[in-house]
Amino acid sequence: MKSLTKSKMWLFAMGQFGWALLSGLIGSWLVYFYQPDTQSIAAGLTPLIPQGRVIFGVLTIIGLITAFGRLFDAVTDPLVASMSDKCKSPLGRRIPFLKWSAIPLAVTTVLVFCAPFAAESTLNGIWLFIFVALYYFFITAYCTPYTALYSEICNTEKERMTLSTAISLTFIIGTAVAYVAPTIWGIFEPLIGRITAMRVAFGILAGIAAICMFFPVFFIKEKDYVDAKPVESTAIQSLIQTFKNKDFRIFVGSDIFYWIALTMFQTGLPFFVTALMGLPENMFTPMFVGMTACSLIFYLPINHFVEKFGKKKMVIFAFAMFTLTYTITALSGKYLGFSSLAQGILIVILGSLPMAIFGILPQAMVADVAEYDAKKTGEKRQGMFFAARTFCFKLGQSIAMLMFTSIATIGVESGIGYRLVAIIAAVFCLIGGIILFFFNEKRILEK
């Protein structure tokens, strides 16, 4: 088998840029688009679906739809992973899934924002329900085989760390590019209005993402790097066997709390900037891009410190840093005694280091566990390990969306709900770090 060159690693990592950009569009702008606050409505957005806690007086329409989408996504993860692990295509077990899901993923991402009626309507809610589910199905069909292939095409832990750094970088940049959307729709808004301009911006970015997602398909010949026999066990059998690994259970338990916190914070960021800090909407982009740029500074030092301290200790430290960052966000605005711009800069700086750590290390930890388990059991189920991880954290994301869309409606004028969101995110990060203390990294790496 060939070793993956650095140029091939970057070509492979471009696929991550593509799907991260699409994921960033949904994660950053879906709630903003369909549950606009007073500032957004004043800027030209129109509520397109029923607003407020209209389901049992607790849940919102957008919260229920996004939570269902995450849950549907989580359920399909093991099914797609099993099909990928068992695939017998001449192109390999993973590349065919990337090839056939890239275009549908890009298209459905745009259609999520294209509800047909220009005013608040239940039919718009039905449209959103259908296309959110399709979006999550196609992103599973791409991402699950993609992450499994990442684990397989590397022969050593060092190679896994190098490739993990590359795909982490492209993930962060892809997510950051999603925050450039306001700059793009600002160009078109004077001509076609806010809502249409937003859809045009999302279409342009989705087209770029689709091209990038084909890079691994055209430039990586899977069978040059991977010699793996298709798995014969069923999806349920493979999933059960995967969760028998104690350290994997500990890891995903910690990971769930991280993703609940991150999802709540990422979804709330536009509102934190405007409602809490009182900054203009166009500050979204420089804040997130600034956090991304600062995080890049830490990439090389992270690889150095991992050699000295190990992945586990670094991730626990990142949990602590995010806990501090989210706490400061909860106090931002009138509760901190300095300017809002300075508060934003502080949050950017504090959040950049843990952002870099979580971007690189968790997926490398899953790859280590999957490789350890393959040596122990003789069965290569990398697809199922990554699917099981995403199954669990997407359940966490479903919970996060339900919580955010409901809590955020508390005291909208005063911003109390947004502060509660940030506090809860901080508490969940603290819990995630405590759980990870029980992960036995030493045993895994020794094997």
CSV table of C-alpha atoms in Angstrom, one decimal:
chain,number,residue,atom,x,y,z
A,1,MET,CA,0.0,0.0,0.0
A,2,LYS,CA,1.2,3.5,-0.8
A,3,SER,CA,1.8,6.2,1.9
A,4,LEU,CA,-0.2,9.3,1.6
A,5,THR,CA,1.9,12.3,0.5
A,6,LYS,CA,1.3,15.7,1.9
A,7,SER,CA,-0.1,17.0,-1.4
A,8,LYS,CA,-2.6,14.1,-1.5
A,9,MET,CA,-3.5,14.9,2.1
A,10,TRP,CA,-4.5,18.5,1.2
A,11,LEU,CA,-6.4,17.3,-1.9
A,12,PHE,CA,-8.3,14.9,0.4
A,13,ALA,CA,-8.9,17.7,3.0
A,14,MET,CA,-10.6,19.9,0.3
A,15,GLY,CA,-13.6,17.5,0.6
A,16,GLN,CA,-13.8,18.5,4.3
A,17,PHE,CA,-13.8,22.2,3.3
A,18,GLY,CA,-16.8,21.6,1.0
A,19,TRP,CA,-19.1,19.8,3.5
A,20,ALA,CA,-18.0,22.1,6.3
A,21,LEU,CA,-19.0,25.1,4.3
A,22,LEU,CA,-22.5,23.6,3.7
A,23,SER,CA,-22.7,22.6,7.4
A,24,GLY,CA,-21.7,26.1,8.4
A,25,LEU,CA,-24.5,27.6,6.3
A,26,ILE,CA,-27.1,25.4,8.0
A,27,GLY,CA,-25.6,25.7,11.5
A,28,SER,CA,-25.1,29.5,11.4
A,29,TRP,CA,-28.0,30.8,9.4
A,30,LEU,CA,-31.0,28.4,9.5
A,31,VAL,CA,-32.4,29.7,12.8
A,32,TYR,CA,-31.4,33.3,11.9
A,33,PHE,CA,-33.3,32.9,8.7
A,34,TYR,CA,-36.5,31.2,10.0
A,35,GLN,CA,-36.7,32.7,13.5
A,36,PRO,CA,-35.6,36.3,13.1
A,37,ASP,CA,-35.4,38.6,16.1
A,38,THR,CA,-36.6,42.2,16.1
A,39,GLN,CA,-33.3,43.5,14.7
A,40,SER,CA,-33.3,41.0,11.8
A,41,ILE,CA,-37.0,41.8,11.0
A,42,ALA,CA,-36.2,45.5,10.9
A,43,ALA,CA,-33.3,44.8,8.5
A,44,GLY,CA,-35.6,43.1,6.0
A,45,LEU,CA,-36.3,39.5,7.1
A,46,THR,CA,-39.8,38.2,7.1
A,47,PRO,CA,-41.0,35.4,9.4
A,48,LEU,CA,-41.8,32.5,7.0
A,49,ILE,CA,-43.0,29.9,9.5
A,50,PRO,CA,-45.1,30.2,12.7
A,51,GLN,CA,-43.1,31.8,15.4
A,52,GLY,CA,-42.8,31.4,19.2
A,53,ARG,CA,-43.3,28.4,21.4
A,54,VAL,CA,-46.4,27.1,19.6
A,55,ILE,CA,-46.0,23.4,20.3
A,56,PHE,CA,-47.3,22.5,23.8
A,57,GLY,CA,-46.3,26.0,24.8
A,58,VAL,CA,-42.7,24.8,25.0
A,59,LEU,CA,-41.2,24.0,21.6
A,60,THR,CA,-40.8,26.1,18.5
A,61,ILE,CA,-41.5,25.0,14.9
A,62,ILE,CA,-37.9,25.6,13.9
A,63,GLY,CA,-36.6,23.8,17.0
A,64,LEU,CA,-38.7,20.8,16.4
A,65,ILE,CA,-37.8,20.6,12.7
A,66,THR,CA,-34.1,20.9,13.3
A,67,ALA,CA,-34.2,18.5,16.2
A,68,PHE,CA,-36.0,15.9,14.0
A,69,GLY,CA,-33.4,16.5,11.3
A,70,ARG,CA,-30.5,15.8,13.7
A,71,LEU,CA,-32.3,12.7,15.0
A,72,PHE,CA,-33.0,11.4,11.5
A,73,ASP,CA,-29.4,12.1,10.7
A,74,ALA,CA,-28.2,10.2,13.7
A,75,VAL,CA,-30.3,7.2,12.9
A,76,THR,CA,-29.1,7.1,9.3
A,77,ASP,CA,-25.4,7.3,10.3
A,78,PRO,CA,-25.0,3.6,11.3
A,79,LEU,CA,-27.0,2.5,8.3
A,80,VAL,CA,-24.8,4.4,5.9
A,81,ALA,CA,-21.7,3.3,7.8
A,82,SER,CA,-22.7,-0.3,7.5
A,83,MET,CA,-23.4,0.0,3.7
A,84,SER,CA,-20.0,1.7,3.3
A,85,ASP,CA,-18.2,-1.0,5.4
A,86,LYS,CA,-19.8,-3.7,3.3
A,87,CYS,CA,-19.4,-2.0,-0.1
A,88,LYS,CA,-17.7,-4.0,-2.8
A,89,SER,CA,-17.3,-1.4,-5.5
A,90,PRO,CA,-14.1,-1.4,-7.7
A,91,LEU,CA,-13.6,2.2,-6.6
A,92,GLY,CA,-13.4,1.1,-2.9
A,93,ARG,CA,-15.7,1.2,0.1
A,94,ARG,CA,-15.9,5.0,0.6
A,95,ILE,CA,-15.3,6.9,-2.7
A,96,PRO,CA,-18.6,5.8,-4.4
A,97,PHE,CA,-20.6,7.4,-1.6
A,98,LEU,CA,-18.6,10.7,-1.9
A,99,LYS,CA,-19.2,10.7,-5.7
A,100,TRP,CA,-22.9,10.3,-5.6
A,101,SER,CA,-23.9,12.4,-2.6
A,102,ALA,CA,-21.9,15.6,-3.2
A,103,ILE,CA,-24.3,17.3,-5.7
A,104,PRO,CA,-27.5,16.3,-3.9
A,105,LEU,CA,-26.0,17.7,-0.6
A,106,ALA,CA,-25.2,21.0,-2.2
A,107,VAL,CA,-28.6,21.4,-3.8
A,108,THR,CA,-30.7,20.4,-0.8
A,109,THR,CA,-28.6,22.9,1.4
A,110,VAL,CA,-29.8,25.8,-0.8
A,111,LEU,CA,-33.4,24.4,-1.0
A,112,VAL,CA,-33.6,24.5,2.8
A,113,PHE,CA,-33.7,28.3,2.6
A,114,CYS,CA,-36.1,28.4,-0.4
A,115,ALA,CA,-39.5,28.0,1.3
A,116,PRO,CA,-42.1,28.9,-1.5
A,117,PHE,CA,-44.4,31.4,0.2
A,118,ALA,CA,-43.3,35.0,1.0
A,119,ALA,CA,-45.2,35.2,4.2
A,120,GLU,CA,-45.7,33.2,7.4
A,121,SER,CA,-47.2,29.8,6.4
A,122,THR,CA,-47.6,26.3,7.7
A,123,LEU,CA,-46.8,25.0,4.2
A,124,ASN,CA,-43.4,26.7,4.5
A,125,GLY,CA,-42.9,24.7,7.7
A,126,ILE,CA,-43.7,21.5,5.7
A,127,TRP,CA,-41.2,22.5,3.0
A,128,LEU,CA,-38.5,23.1,5.7
A,129,PHE,CA,-39.3,19.8,7.4
A,130,ILE,CA,-38.8,17.8,4.1
A,131,PHE,CA,-35.6,19.5,2.9
A,132,VAL,CA,-33.9,19.6,6.3
A,133,ALA,CA,-34.4,15.8,6.5
A,134,LEU,CA,-33.0,15.5,2.9
A,135,TYR,CA,-30.0,17.7,3.8
A,136,TYR,CA,-29.1,15.6,6.8
A,137,PHE,CA,-29.5,12.3,4.8
A,138,PHE,CA,-27.1,13.5,2.1
A,139,ILE,CA,-24.5,15.0,4.5
A,140,THR,CA,-24.5,11.6,6.3
A,141,ALA,CA,-24.0,9.9,3.0
A,142,TYR,CA,-20.9,12.0,2.4
A,143,CYS,CA,-19.4,12.6,5.8
A,144,THR,CA,-19.6,9.1,7.3
A,145,PRO,CA,-17.6,7.4,4.5
A,146,TYR,CA,-15.3,10.4,4.3
A,147,THR,CA,-14.3,10.2,7.9
A,148,ALA,CA,-13.9,6.5,7.7
A,149,LEU,CA,-11.6,6.9,4.8
A,150,TYR,CA,-9.5,9.4,6.8
A,151,SER,CA,-8.8,6.7,9.3
A,152,GLU,CA,-8.0,4.0,6.8
A,153,ILE,CA,-5.6,5.9,4.4
A,154,CYS,CA,-3.2,6.7,7.2
A,155,ASN,CA,-0.7,4.0,8.3
A,156,THR,CA,0.7,5.5,11.5
A,157,GLU,CA,-0.4,7.8,14.3
A,158,LYS,CA,1.9,10.5,13.0
A,159,GLU,CA,0.2,10.4,9.6
A,160,ARG,CA,-3.2,10.5,11.3
A,161,MET,CA,-2.2,13.6,13.2
A,162,THR,CA,-0.9,15.3,10.1
A,163,LEU,CA,-4.0,14.5,8.1
A,164,SER,CA,-6.2,15.4,11.1
A,165,THR,CA,-4.5,18.8,11.2
A,166,ALA,CA,-5.2,19.3,7.5
A,167,ILE,CA,-8.8,18.4,7.6
A,168,SER,CA,-9.3,20.4,10.7
A,169,LEU,CA,-7.9,23.4,9.0
A,170,THR,CA,-10.1,23.0,6.0
A,171,PHE,CA,-13.1,22.4,8.3
A,172,ILE,CA,-12.5,25.7,10.2
A,173,ILE,CA,-11.9,27.6,7.0
A,174,GLY,CA,-15.0,26.1,5.4
A,175,THR,CA,-17.1,27.0,8.5
A,176,ALA,CA,-15.6,30.5,8.5
A,177,VAL,CA,-16.4,31.0,4.9
A,178,ALA,CA,-20.1,30.4,5.7
A,179,TYR,CA,-19.9,33.5,7.9
A,180,VAL,CA,-18.9,35.5,4.8
A,181,ALA,CA,-22.5,35.1,3.5
A,182,PRO,CA,-23.6,38.5,4.9
A,183,THR,CA,-20.9,40.2,2.8
A,184,ILE,CA,-22.2,38.4,-0.3
A,185,TRP,CA,-25.9,39.0,0.2
A,186,GLY,CA,-25.1,42.6,1.1
A,187,ILE,CA,-23.9,43.1,-2.5
A,188,PHE,CA,-27.2,41.9,-3.9
A,189,GLU,CA,-29.6,43.2,-1.3
A,190,PRO,CA,-30.2,46.7,-2.7
A,191,LEU,CA,-31.3,45.1,-6.0
A,192,ILE,CA,-33.4,42.1,-5.0
A,193,GLY,CA,-34.2,42.4,-1.3
A,194,ARG,CA,-32.8,40.7,1.9
A,195,ILE,CA,-34.4,37.2,1.5
A,196,THR,CA,-33.6,36.7,-2.2
A,197,ALA,CA,-30.1,38.1,-1.7
A,198,MET,CA,-29.5,35.6,1.1
A,199,ARG,CA,-30.6,32.7,-1.1
A,200,VAL,CA,-28.3,33.9,-3.9
A,201,ALA,CA,-25.4,34.1,-1.4
A,202,PHE,CA,-26.1,30.5,-0.2
A,203,GLY,CA,-26.3,29.3,-3.8
A,204,ILE,CA,-22.9,30.7,-4.7
A,205,LEU,CA,-21.3,29.2,-1.6
A,206,ALA,CA,-23.0,25.9,-2.2
A,207,GLY,CA,-21.6,25.8,-5.7
A,208,ILE,CA,-18.1,26.3,-4.4
A,209,ALA,CA,-18.6,23.6,-1.8
A,210,ALA,CA,-19.8,21.1,-4.4
A,211,ILE,CA,-16.7,21.5,-6.5
A,212,CYS,CA,-14.5,21.0,-3.4
A,213,MET,CA,-16.3,17.8,-2.4
A,214,PHE,CA,-15.3,16.2,-5.6
A,215,PHE,CA,-11.5,16.6,-5.0
A,216,PRO,CA,-11.2,13.3,-3.1
A,217,VAL,CA,-13.2,11.6,-5.7
A,218,PHE,CA,-11.0,12.7,-8.6
A,219,PHE,CA,-7.6,12.8,-6.9
A,220,ILE,CA,-7.6,9.9,-4.4
A,221,LYS,CA,-7.6,6.3,-5.6
A,222,GLU,CA,-8.8,4.6,-2.5
A,223,LYS,CA,-7.4,1.1,-3.3
A,224,ASP,CA,-3.9,2.5,-3.7
A,225,TYR,CA,-3.9,3.2,0.1
A,226,VAL,CA,-6.5,0.8,1.6
A,227,ASP,CA,-6.6,-2.9,1.6
A,228,ALA,CA,-9.7,-3.8,3.6
A,229,LYS,CA,-12.1,-6.6,3.2
A,230,PRO,CA,-15.8,-5.6,3.3
A,231,VAL,CA,-17.4,-6.3,6.7
A,232,GLU,CA,-20.0,-9.1,6.7
A,233,SER,CA,-21.9,-8.3,10.0
A,234,THR,CA,-25.2,-6.4,9.9
A,235,ALA,CA,-25.5,-2.8,10.9
A,236,ILE,CA,-26.9,-3.7,14.3
A,237,GLN,CA,-24.3,-6.3,15.0
A,238,SER,CA,-21.5,-3.9,14.0
A,239,LEU,CA,-22.9,-1.0,16.1
A,240,ILE,CA,-23.3,-3.3,19.2
A,241,GLN,CA,-19.7,-4.5,18.8
A,242,THR,CA,-18.5,-0.9,18.4
A,243,PHE,CA,-20.1,0.2,21.7
A,244,LYS,CA,-18.5,-2.7,23.6
A,245,ASN,CA,-15.3,-0.7,23.6
A,246,LYS,CA,-15.3,1.0,27.0
A,247,ASP,CA,-13.0,3.8,26.1
A,248,PHE,CA,-15.1,4.6,23.0
A,249,ARG,CA,-18.2,4.9,25.3
A,250,ILE,CA,-16.4,7.3,27.5
A,251,PHE,CA,-15.2,9.3,24.6
A,252,VAL,CA,-18.6,9.7,23.0
A,253,GLY,CA,-20.2,10.5,26.4
A,254,SER,CA,-17.8,13.5,26.7
A,255,ASP,CA,-18.3,14.3,23.0
A,256,ILE,CA,-22.1,14.6,23.4
A,257,PHE,CA,-21.7,17.4,25.9
A,258,TYR,CA,-19.2,19.2,23.8
A,259,TRP,CA,-21.5,19.2,20.8
A,260,ILE,CA,-24.5,20.3,22.8
A,261,ALA,CA,-22.5,23.2,24.0
A,262,LEU,CA,-20.9,24.0,20.7
A,263,THR,CA,-24.3,23.8,18.8
A,264,MET,CA,-26.0,26.1,21.2
A,265,PHE,CA,-23.1,28.6,21.1
A,266,GLN,CA,-22.7,28.5,17.3
A,267,THR,CA,-26.5,28.9,16.7
A,268,GLY,CA,-26.6,31.8,19.2
A,269,LEU,CA,-23.5,33.7,18.0
A,270,PRO,CA,-25.4,36.1,15.6
A,271,PHE,CA,-27.7,36.9,18.5
A,272,PHE,CA,-24.9,37.3,21.1
A,273,VAL,CA,-23.2,39.8,18.8
A,274,THR,CA,-26.3,41.9,18.2
A,275,ALA,CA,-28.6,41.4,21.2
A,276,LEU,CA,-26.0,41.1,24.0
A,277,MET,CA,-23.0,43.1,22.8
A,278,GLY,CA,-25.0,45.6,20.8
A,279,LEU,CA,-22.7,45.3,17.8
A,280,PRO,CA,-23.9,45.6,14.1
A,281,GLU,CA,-24.8,42.5,12.1
A,282,ASN,CA,-21.8,42.9,9.9
A,283,MET,CA,-19.5,42.1,12.9
A,284,PHE,CA,-20.5,38.3,12.5
A,285,THR,CA,-17.9,37.8,9.8
A,286,PRO,CA,-14.9,39.5,11.3
A,287,MET,CA,-15.5,37.9,14.7
A,288,PHE,CA,-15.7,34.4,13.4
A,289,VAL,CA,-13.0,34.8,10.8
A,290,GLY,CA,-10.9,36.4,13.5
A,291,MET,CA,-11.4,33.4,15.7
A,292,THR,CA,-10.5,31.2,12.8
A,293,ALA,CA,-7.3,33.1,12.1
A,294,CYS,CA,-6.2,33.1,15.7
A,295,SER,CA,-6.8,29.4,16.0
A,296,LEU,CA,-4.5,28.7,13.0
A,297,ILE,CA,-1.7,30.2,15.0
A,298,PHE,CA,-2.0,27.3,17.5
A,299,TYR,CA,-2.0,24.5,15.0
A,300,LEU,CA,1.7,23.7,15.0
A,301,PRO,CA,2.1,24.2,18.8
A,302,ILE,CA,-0.8,21.8,19.3
A,303,ASN,CA,1.0,19.0,17.5
A,304,HIS,CA,4.1,19.8,19.6
A,305,PHE,CA,2.2,19.8,22.9
A,306,VAL,CA,0.4,16.6,22.0
A,307,GLU,CA,3.7,14.8,21.9
A,308,LYS,CA,4.5,16.1,25.3
A,309,PHE,CA,1.1,15.9,27.1
A,310,GLY,CA,-1.0,13.6,24.9
A,311,LYS,CA,-4.4,14.2,23.3
A,312,LYS,CA,-6.5,13.6,26.3
A,313,LYS,CA,-5.0,16.3,28.5
A,314,MET,CA,-5.1,18.8,25.7
A,315,VAL,CA,-8.8,18.2,25.0
A,316,ILE,CA,-9.6,18.5,28.8
A,317,PHE,CA,-7.8,21.8,28.7
A,318,ALA,CA,-9.9,22.9,25.7
A,319,PHE,CA,-13.1,22.0,27.6
A,320,ALA,CA,-11.9,24.4,30.4
A,321,MET,CA,-11.1,27.2,28.0
A,322,PHE,CA,-14.5,26.9,26.3
A,323,THR,CA,-16.2,26.9,29.7
A,324,LEU,CA,-14.5,30.3,30.4
A,325,THR,CA,-15.3,31.6,26.9
A,326,TYR,CA,-19.0,30.8,27.2
A,327,THR,CA,-19.2,32.2,30.7
A,328,ILE,CA,-17.8,35.5,29.5
A,329,THR,CA,-20.2,35.5,26.6
A,330,ALA,CA,-23.1,35.1,29.1
A,331,LEU,CA,-21.9,38.2,30.9
A,332,SER,CA,-21.2,40.2,27.7
A,333,GLY,CA,-22.8,43.6,27.2
A,334,LYS,CA,-23.9,45.5,30.2
A,335,TYR,CA,-22.4,43.1,32.8
A,336,LEU,CA,-18.8,43.6,31.7
A,337,GLY,CA,-17.1,46.9,32.4
A,338,PHE,CA,-15.5,47.6,29.1
A,339,SER,CA,-16.5,48.3,25.5
A,340,SER,CA,-18.6,45.8,23.4
A,341,LEU,CA,-15.9,45.7,20.7
A,342,ALA,CA,-13.3,44.8,23.3
A,343,GLN,CA,-15.6,42.1,24.7
A,344,GLY,CA,-15.9,40.6,21.2
A,345,ILE,CA,-12.1,40.6,20.7
A,346,LEU,CA,-11.7,38.9,24.1
A,347,ILE,CA,-14.1,36.1,23.2
A,348,VAL,CA,-12.4,35.7,19.8
A,349,ILE,CA,-9.0,35.3,21.5
A,350,LEU,CA,-10.1,33.0,24.3
A,351,GLY,CA,-12.2,30.8,21.9
A,352,SER,CA,-9.5,30.3,19.3
A,353,LEU,CA,-7.2,27.9,21.2
A,354,PRO,CA,-9.9,25.4,22.2
A,355,MET,CA,-11.4,25.7,18.7
A,356,ALA,CA,-8.1,24.6,17.2
A,357,ILE,CA,-7.7,21.7,19.8
A,358,PHE,CA,-11.2,20.4,19.1
A,359,GLY,CA,-10.7,20.7,15.4
A,360,ILE,CA,-7.7,18.4,15.4
A,361,LEU,CA,-7.7,16.0,18.3
A,362,PRO,CA,-11.1,14.3,18.7
A,363,GLN,CA,-11.2,12.7,15.3
A,364,ALA,CA,-7.6,11.5,15.8
A,365,MET,CA,-8.7,10.0,19.1
A,366,VAL,CA,-11.6,8.1,17.3
A,367,ALA,CA,-9.1,6.9,14.7
A,368,ASP,CA,-6.8,5.7,17.4
A,369,VAL,CA,-9.6,3.8,19.1
A,370,ALA,CA,-10.8,2.3,15.8
A,371,GLU,CA,-7.3,1.1,14.9
A,372,TYR,CA,-6.8,-0.3,18.4
A,373,ASP,CA,-10.2,-2.2,18.1
A,374,ALA,CA,-9.3,-3.5,14.6
A,375,LYS,CA,-6.0,-5.0,16.0
A,376,LYS,CA,-7.9,-6.4,19.0
A,377,THR,CA,-10.9,-8.0,17.1
A,378,GLY,CA,-9.5,-8.5,13.6
A,379,GLU,CA,-12.4,-6.6,12.0
A,380,LYS,CA,-11.9,-3.2,10.4
A,381,ARG,CA,-15.1,-1.2,11.2
A,382,GLN,CA,-13.7,2.3,10.9
A,383,GLY,CA,-16.9,3.5,9.2
A,384,MET,CA,-19.0,2.3,12.1
A,385,PHE,CA,-16.8,3.9,14.7
A,386,PHE,CA,-17.1,7.3,13.1
A,387,ALA,CA,-20.8,6.7,12.5
A,388,ALA,CA,-21.4,5.7,16.1
A,389,ARG,CA,-19.6,8.9,17.2
A,390,THR,CA,-21.7,11.1,14.9
A,391,PHE,CA,-24.9,9.2,15.9
A,392,CYS,CA,-24.3,10.2,19.5
A,393,PHE,CA,-23.2,13.8,19.0
A,394,LYS,CA,-26.1,14.4,16.6
A,395,LEU,CA,-28.5,13.3,19.3
A,396,GLY,CA,-26.8,15.9,21.4
A,397,GLN,CA,-27.2,18.5,18.6
A,398,SER,CA,-30.9,17.6,18.5
A,399,ILE,CA,-31.2,18.3,22.2
A,400,ALA,CA,-29.2,21.6,21.7
A,401,MET,CA,-31.5,22.9,19.0
A,402,LEU,CA,-34.7,22.1,21.0
A,403,MET,CA,-33.1,23.9,24.0
A,404,PHE,CA,-31.8,26.9,22.1
A,405,THR,CA,-34.9,27.7,20.2
A,406,SER,CA,-37.0,27.5,23.3
A,407,ILE,CA,-34.7,29.2,25.8
A,408,ALA,CA,-33.8,32.0,23.3
A,409,THR,CA,-37.4,33.1,23.3
A,410,ILE,CA,-37.3,33.9,27.0
A,411,GLY,CA,-37.1,37.7,27.5
A,412,VAL,CA,-36.2,38.4,23.9
A,413,GLU,CA,-36.2,42.2,24.4
A,414,SER,CA,-33.8,42.0,27.4
A,415,GLY,CA,-31.6,39.1,26.0
A,416,ILE,CA,-32.1,36.9,29.1
A,417,GLY,CA,-32.7,33.8,27.0
A,418,TYR,CA,-29.4,34.3,25.1
A,419,ARG,CA,-27.5,34.7,28.4
A,420,LEU,CA,-29.1,31.4,29.7
A,421,VAL,CA,-28.0,29.7,26.5
A,422,ALA,CA,-24.4,30.7,27.0
A,423,ILE,CA,-24.4,29.7,30.7
A,424,ILE,CA,-25.8,26.3,29.9
A,425,ALA,CA,-23.2,25.8,27.2
A,426,ALA,CA,-20.5,26.6,29.7
A,427,VAL,CA,-21.9,24.0,32.2
A,428,PHE,CA,-22.1,21.3,29.5
A,429,CYS,CA,-18.4,21.9,28.6
A,430,LEU,CA,-17.4,21.5,32.2
A,431,ILE,CA,-19.3,18.2,32.4
A,432,GLY,CA,-17.7,17.0,29.1
A,433,GLY,CA,-14.2,17.6,30.5
A,434,ILE,CA,-14.9,15.7,33.7
A,435,ILE,CA,-16.2,12.7,31.8
A,436,LEU,CA,-13.0,12.6,29.6
A,437,PHE,CA,-10.8,12.1,32.7
A,438,PHE,CA,-11.8,8.4,32.6
A,439,PHE,CA,-10.6,7.8,29.0
A,440,ASN,CA,-7.6,5.4,29.0
A,441,GLU,CA,-5.4,6.9,26.3
A,442,LYS,CA,-2.3,5.2,27.5
A,443,ARG,CA,-3.7,1.7,27.0
A,444,ILE,CA,-4.9,2.5,23.5
A,445,LEU,CA,-1.6,3.9,22.2
A,446,GLU,CA,0.4,1.1,23.8
A,447,LYS,CA,-1.5,-1.4,21.6
